[in-house]
Amino acid sequence: MSATNNIVLVTGGTGLVGQAIKTIVDKEKSINSKCISNETWIFCGSKDADLRDKGQTEALFEKHHPTHVIHLAAMVGGLFHNMAHNLDFFRENMAINENVLQASFKYGVSKVVSCLSTCIFPDNTTYPIDETMVHNGPPHNSNFGYSYAKRMIDVLNRGYAEQHGCRFTSVVPCNVFGPHDNFSAAAGHVIPALVRRMHAAVTRGEPTFTVLGSGRPRRQFVYSLDLARLFLWVLREYDSVEPIILSVDEQDEMSIGQVAEAIKKAYGYQGDIVFDTSKADGQYKKTASNKKLRSLHKGFQFTPFHTAIQDTVNWFKDNRDQARL
Ligand code: NAP
Ligand code: GDP
């Protein structure tokens, strides 16, 4: 960041991660934090510009002249949405990423932080996965469209660095959850989908609660507000083009069954959890190492999972009218 007049444009600013960043930025503003005194933040959604469209993307950059971009905008969804729309995930995300990075170059943005995901890593791999392995083999077939499009961000970042000396980098979060998530049953990720269904089960007094798949797959989950704090650190402090994994520790990986138990506890649900094994499990695990993060950003504390789940459930209860369903 320069000493004065940094303008940070957040694409995807209306989504789960974008709104979490906004919450942390607002918190910094409210305490007059020194970090933020030289930063102006702009949070954009698809209503501000459809980033699949080059003209609209350039108009957005022309309007704001950002010096920094946090690029979150993407077609995003859970396992079942990916399985049904691999082509759309590939085409939409390729278009968005091409337009945002090219506009960033054209308008002289000094730093871009884009977002990959641990689900884009090779399926057939050794564990733990680290940042050097992004391109080491085909991704899981269930989300190949999203994965290949996301991997191309890293290709673009390297190209812009080599040919033009740009500082475009990427972060690799594990599964994210929190307030403002997409709680849609069809498109949502596992935590918001289960929260929404648990809410219905409790409201209707249903005796059983169904989790899709076997419940055995394992995932690392990061609370969106923790991820937001890490994004600010990357924007301000991390200067390599190489991706960096933003995840909880390997030992915090848990099964989908354990996630369902945590949501049951947060709701005080008394019924039984059952598993519909006719539904897909997706990738069994994608255990990622946060060694690089831990070595560069010592002492970062993640919110305990059960606290973050309870906060998310409370947010959903309080904000059902405005939640994406
Ligand atoms: P999200 O809640 O679904 O938000 C997506 C954001 O992208 C929204 O602000 C949406 O705007 C915007 N967007 C979508 N299509 C657009 C378009 N054509 N033009 C302009 N804006 C568009 O997603 P999220 O979970 O916050 O994801 C943010 C980033 O994190 C993504 O790059 C995603 O791949 C990555 N990520 C997510 C997870 C996860 O578990 N959620 C895990 C790893 C990485 P509207 O609100 O106007 O539709
Ligand atoms: P992934 O981590 O990219 O595979 O995405 P998800 O967040 O969609 O997690 C998928 C895992 O949760 C798979 O093992 C699913 O079988 C399991 N799961 C259980 N119930 C649900 C549900 O209602 N929605 C989703 N998306 N996944 C579910």
PDB file of C-alpha atoms in Angstrom, residues 160-314:
ATOM      1  CA  TYR A 160       1.150 -10.621 -16.303  1.00  0.00           C
ATOM      2  CA  ALA A 161       4.135 -10.763 -13.951  1.00  0.00           C
ATOM      3  CA  GLU A 162       6.550 -12.080 -16.586  1.00  0.00           C
ATOM      4  CA  GLN A 163       5.477  -9.917 -19.499  1.00  0.00           C
ATOM      5  CA  HIS A 164       4.421  -6.743 -17.718  1.00  0.00           C
ATOM      6  CA  GLY A 165       5.864  -6.900 -14.185  1.00  0.00           C
ATOM      7  CA  CYS A 166       2.394  -6.891 -12.585  1.00  0.00           C
ATOM      8  CA  ARG A 167       1.793  -7.799  -8.922  1.00  0.00           C
ATOM      9  CA  PHE A 168      -1.250 -10.027  -9.428  1.00  0.00           C
ATOM     10  CA  THR A 169      -1.459 -12.840  -6.894  1.00  0.00           C
ATOM     11  CA  SER A 170      -3.989 -15.366  -5.568  1.00  0.00           C
ATOM     12  CA  VAL A 171      -5.115 -16.938  -2.324  1.00  0.00           C
ATOM     13  CA  VAL A 172      -6.435 -20.476  -1.887  1.00  0.00           C
ATOM     14  CA  PRO A 173      -9.111 -20.710   0.804  1.00  0.00           C
ATOM     15  CA  CYS A 174     -10.515 -24.010   2.041  1.00  0.00           C
ATOM     16  CA  ASN A 175     -14.343 -24.279   2.363  1.00  0.00           C
ATOM     17  CA  VAL A 176     -15.760 -20.984   3.639  1.00  0.00           C
ATOM     18  CA  PHE A 177     -18.934 -20.377   5.678  1.00  0.00           C
ATOM     19  CA  GLY A 178     -20.515 -17.549   7.648  1.00  0.00           C
ATOM     20  CA  PRO A 179     -23.098 -14.731   7.486  1.00  0.00           C
ATOM     21  CA  HIS A 180     -24.329 -13.732   3.997  1.00  0.00           C
ATOM     22  CA  ASP A 181     -23.656 -17.207   2.575  1.00  0.00           C
ATOM     23  CA  ASN A 182     -25.817 -18.649  -0.175  1.00  0.00           C
ATOM     24  CA  PHE A 183     -28.332 -20.755   1.789  1.00  0.00           C
ATOM     25  CA  SER A 184     -29.984 -22.140  -1.354  1.00  0.00           C
ATOM     26  CA  ALA A 185     -30.675 -25.875  -1.101  1.00  0.00           C
ATOM     27  CA  ALA A 186     -29.796 -26.497  -4.744  1.00  0.00           C
ATOM     28  CA  ALA A 187     -26.765 -24.243  -5.194  1.00  0.00           C
ATOM     29  CA  GLY A 188     -25.328 -23.834  -1.685  1.00  0.00           C
ATOM     30  CA  HIS A 189     -22.284 -25.395  -0.094  1.00  0.00           C
ATOM     31  CA  VAL A 190     -22.728 -27.997   2.601  1.00  0.00           C
ATOM     32  CA  ILE A 191     -22.857 -25.745   5.709  1.00  0.00           C
ATOM     33  CA  PRO A 192     -25.428 -23.208   4.474  1.00  0.00           C
ATOM     34  CA  ALA A 193     -27.493 -26.014   2.875  1.00  0.00           C
ATOM     35  CA  LEU A 194     -27.543 -27.958   6.161  1.00  0.00           C
ATOM     36  CA  VAL A 195     -28.281 -24.831   8.248  1.00  0.00           C
ATOM     37  CA  ARG A 196     -31.234 -24.008   6.049  1.00  0.00           C
ATOM     38  CA  ARG A 197     -32.608 -27.570   6.192  1.00  0.00           C
ATOM     39  CA  MET A 198     -31.989 -27.855   9.945  1.00  0.00           C
ATOM     40  CA  HIS A 199     -33.931 -24.644  10.458  1.00  0.00           C
ATOM     41  CA  ALA A 200     -36.855 -26.182   8.571  1.00  0.00           C
ATOM     42  CA  ALA A 201     -36.563 -29.490  10.464  1.00  0.00           C
ATOM     43  CA  VAL A 202     -36.656 -27.697  13.838  1.00  0.00           C
ATOM     44  CA  THR A 203     -39.515 -25.420  12.795  1.00  0.00           C
ATOM     45  CA  ARG A 204     -41.619 -28.345  11.558  1.00  0.00           C
ATOM     46  CA  GLY A 205     -40.612 -30.695  14.390  1.00  0.00           C
ATOM     47  CA  GLU A 206     -39.292 -33.344  12.016  1.00  0.00           C
ATOM     48  CA  PRO A 207     -37.968 -36.512  13.725  1.00  0.00           C
ATOM     49  CA  THR A 208     -35.042 -37.046  11.324  1.00  0.00           C
ATOM     50  CA  PHE A 209     -32.586 -34.791   9.548  1.00  0.00           C
ATOM     51  CA  THR A 210     -31.109 -35.956   6.241  1.00  0.00           C
ATOM     52  CA  VAL A 211     -27.516 -35.290   5.196  1.00  0.00           C
ATOM     53  CA  LEU A 212     -26.693 -35.969   1.532  1.00  0.00           C
ATOM     54  CA  GLY A 213     -24.023 -38.606   0.850  1.00  0.00           C
ATOM     55  CA  SER A 214     -22.288 -40.863   3.372  1.00  0.00           C
ATOM     56  CA  GLY A 215     -21.116 -38.101   5.739  1.00  0.00           C
ATOM     57  CA  ARG A 216     -17.588 -39.547   5.552  1.00  0.00           C
ATOM     58  CA  PRO A 217     -15.847 -37.002   3.253  1.00  0.00           C
ATOM     59  CA  ARG A 218     -13.532 -34.670   5.101  1.00  0.00           C
ATOM     60  CA  ARG A 219     -13.139 -30.915   4.736  1.00  0.00           C
ATOM     61  CA  GLN A 220     -11.329 -27.953   6.323  1.00  0.00           C
ATOM     62  CA  PHE A 221     -13.653 -25.022   7.015  1.00  0.00           C
ATOM     63  CA  VAL A 222     -12.661 -21.394   7.522  1.00  0.00           C
ATOM     64  CA  TYR A 223     -15.029 -18.835   9.047  1.00  0.00           C
ATOM     65  CA  SER A 224     -15.608 -15.989   6.565  1.00  0.00           C
ATOM     66  CA  LEU A 225     -14.622 -13.310   9.104  1.00  0.00           C
ATOM     67  CA  ASP A 226     -11.291 -15.051   9.738  1.00  0.00           C
ATOM     68  CA  LEU A 227     -10.735 -15.321   5.998  1.00  0.00           C
ATOM     69  CA  ALA A 228     -11.539 -11.612   5.671  1.00  0.00           C
ATOM     70  CA  ARG A 229      -8.838 -10.708   8.193  1.00  0.00           C
ATOM     71  CA  LEU A 230      -6.392 -12.876   6.235  1.00  0.00           C
ATOM     72  CA  PHE A 231      -7.377 -11.165   2.978  1.00  0.00           C
ATOM     73  CA  LEU A 232      -6.488  -7.783   4.490  1.00  0.00           C
ATOM     74  CA  TRP A 233      -3.146  -9.158   5.579  1.00  0.00           C
ATOM     75  CA  VAL A 234      -2.455 -10.535   2.067  1.00  0.00           C
ATOM     76  CA  LEU A 235      -3.446  -7.225   0.476  1.00  0.00           C
ATOM     77  CA  ARG A 236      -1.214  -5.203   2.754  1.00  0.00           C
ATOM     78  CA  GLU A 237       1.699  -7.554   3.456  1.00  0.00           C
ATOM     79  CA  TYR A 238       2.019 -10.480   1.012  1.00  0.00           C
ATOM     80  CA  ASP A 239       3.930  -9.544  -2.121  1.00  0.00           C
ATOM     81  CA  SER A 240       4.584 -12.757  -4.043  1.00  0.00           C
ATOM     82  CA  VAL A 241       2.784 -13.787  -7.250  1.00  0.00           C
ATOM     83  CA  GLU A 242       2.737 -17.376  -5.940  1.00  0.00           C
ATOM     84  CA  PRO A 243      -0.585 -18.502  -4.455  1.00  0.00           C
ATOM     85  CA  ILE A 244      -0.930 -18.827  -0.681  1.00  0.00           C
ATOM     86  CA  ILE A 245      -3.290 -21.285   1.028  1.00  0.00           C
ATOM     87  CA  LEU A 246      -5.596 -19.640   3.605  1.00  0.00           C
ATOM     88  CA  SER A 247      -6.884 -22.526   5.669  1.00  0.00           C
ATOM     89  CA  VAL A 248      -7.271 -23.766   9.195  1.00  0.00           C
ATOM     90  CA  ASP A 249      -4.751 -26.385  10.355  1.00  0.00           C
ATOM     91  CA  GLU A 250      -4.713 -29.941   8.990  1.00  0.00           C
ATOM     92  CA  GLN A 251      -5.817 -31.347  12.345  1.00  0.00           C
ATOM     93  CA  ASP A 252      -8.977 -29.210  12.161  1.00  0.00           C
ATOM     94  CA  GLU A 253     -10.217 -31.131   9.135  1.00  0.00           C
ATOM     95  CA  MET A 254     -13.518 -32.861   9.970  1.00  0.00           C
ATOM     96  CA  SER A 255     -16.080 -35.184   8.432  1.00  0.00           C
ATOM     97  CA  ILE A 256     -19.387 -33.978   6.978  1.00  0.00           C
ATOM     98  CA  GLY A 257     -21.027 -36.093   9.703  1.00  0.00           C
ATOM     99  CA  GLN A 258     -19.241 -34.010  12.364  1.00  0.00           C
ATOM    100  CA  VAL A 259     -20.396 -30.827  10.630  1.00  0.00           C
ATOM    101  CA  ALA A 260     -23.997 -32.045  10.777  1.00  0.00           C
ATOM    102  CA  GLU A 261     -23.563 -32.807  14.505  1.00  0.00           C
ATOM    103  CA  ALA A 262     -22.256 -29.274  15.110  1.00  0.00           C
ATOM    104  CA  ILE A 263     -25.260 -27.728  13.344  1.00  0.00           C
ATOM    105  CA  LYS A 264     -27.598 -30.036  15.260  1.00  0.00           C
ATOM    106  CA  LYS A 265     -26.013 -28.836  18.516  1.00  0.00           C
ATOM    107  CA  ALA A 266     -26.228 -25.159  17.500  1.00  0.00           C
ATOM    108  CA  TYR A 267     -29.964 -25.591  16.896  1.00  0.00           C
ATOM    109  CA  GLY A 268     -30.549 -27.812  19.935  1.00  0.00           C
ATOM    110  CA  TYR A 269     -32.226 -30.297  17.557  1.00  0.00           C
ATOM    111  CA  GLN A 270     -33.379 -33.481  19.285  1.00  0.00           C
ATOM    112  CA  GLY A 271     -34.003 -35.736  16.248  1.00  0.00           C
ATOM    113  CA  ASP A 272     -31.698 -38.215  14.506  1.00  0.00           C
ATOM    114  CA  ILE A 273     -29.267 -37.506  11.688  1.00  0.00           C
ATOM    115  CA  VAL A 274     -29.588 -39.899   8.732  1.00  0.00           C
ATOM    116  CA  PHE A 275     -27.439 -40.178   5.604  1.00  0.00           C
ATOM    117  CA  ASP A 276     -28.803 -40.471   2.075  1.00  0.00           C
ATOM    118  CA  THR A 277     -26.062 -42.579   0.490  1.00  0.00           C
ATOM    119  CA  SER A 278     -27.780 -42.449  -2.903  1.00  0.00           C
ATOM    120  CA  LYS A 279     -26.409 -38.881  -3.190  1.00  0.00           C
ATOM    121  CA  ALA A 280     -22.847 -38.029  -4.256  1.00  0.00           C
ATOM    122  CA  ASP A 281     -19.952 -37.637  -1.807  1.00  0.00           C
ATOM    123  CA  GLY A 282     -17.727 -35.672  -4.186  1.00  0.00           C
ATOM    124  CA  GLN A 283     -14.012 -35.540  -3.454  1.00  0.00           C
ATOM    125  CA  TYR A 284     -13.191 -37.602  -0.359  1.00  0.00           C
ATOM    126  CA  LYS A 285     -10.734 -35.076   1.027  1.00  0.00           C
ATOM    127  CA  LYS A 286      -8.468 -32.228  -0.031  1.00  0.00           C
ATOM    128  CA  THR A 287      -6.357 -31.759   3.081  1.00  0.00           C
ATOM    129  CA  ALA A 288      -4.340 -28.594   2.590  1.00  0.00           C
ATOM    130  CA  SER A 289      -1.228 -27.424   4.415  1.00  0.00           C
ATOM    131  CA  ASN A 290      -1.227 -23.891   5.833  1.00  0.00           C
ATOM    132  CA  LYS A 291       2.502 -24.096   6.600  1.00  0.00           C
ATOM    133  CA  LYS A 292       3.297 -21.115   4.359  1.00  0.00           C
ATOM    134  CA  LEU A 293       0.627 -18.977   6.037  1.00  0.00           C
ATOM    135  CA  ARG A 294       1.767 -20.049   9.498  1.00  0.00           C
ATOM    136  CA  SER A 295       5.391 -19.203   8.680  1.00  0.00           C
ATOM    137  CA  LEU A 296       4.594 -15.730   7.259  1.00  0.00           C
ATOM    138  CA  HIS A 297       1.759 -14.677   9.562  1.00  0.00           C
ATOM    139  CA  LYS A 298       2.710 -16.063  12.940  1.00  0.00           C
ATOM    140  CA  GLY A 299       0.174 -16.285  15.729  1.00  0.00           C
ATOM    141  CA  PHE A 300      -2.988 -15.865  13.649  1.00  0.00           C
ATOM    142  CA  GLN A 301      -5.921 -17.213  15.657  1.00  0.00           C
ATOM    143  CA  PHE A 302      -8.888 -18.847  13.932  1.00  0.00           C
ATOM    144  CA  THR A 303     -12.322 -18.668  15.544  1.00  0.00           C
ATOM    145  CA  PRO A 304     -13.172 -22.075  17.096  1.00  0.00           C
ATOM    146  CA  PHE A 305     -15.422 -24.011  14.697  1.00  0.00           C
ATOM    147  CA  HIS A 306     -18.343 -24.422  17.123  1.00  0.00           C
ATOM    148  CA  THR A 307     -18.358 -20.691  17.930  1.00  0.00           C
ATOM    149  CA  ALA A 308     -18.356 -19.809  14.236  1.00  0.00           C
ATOM    150  CA  ILE A 309     -21.168 -22.287  13.492  1.00  0.00           C
ATOM    151  CA  GLN A 310     -23.254 -20.867  16.348  1.00  0.00           C
ATOM    152  CA  ASP A 311     -22.658 -17.315  15.042  1.00  0.00           C
ATOM    153  CA  THR A 312     -23.666 -18.396  11.531  1.00  0.00           C
ATOM    154  CA  VAL A 313     -26.833 -20.097  12.791  1.00  0.00           C
ATOM    155  CA  ASN A 314     -27.696 -16.997  14.840  1.00  0.00           C
TER     156      ASN A 314
END
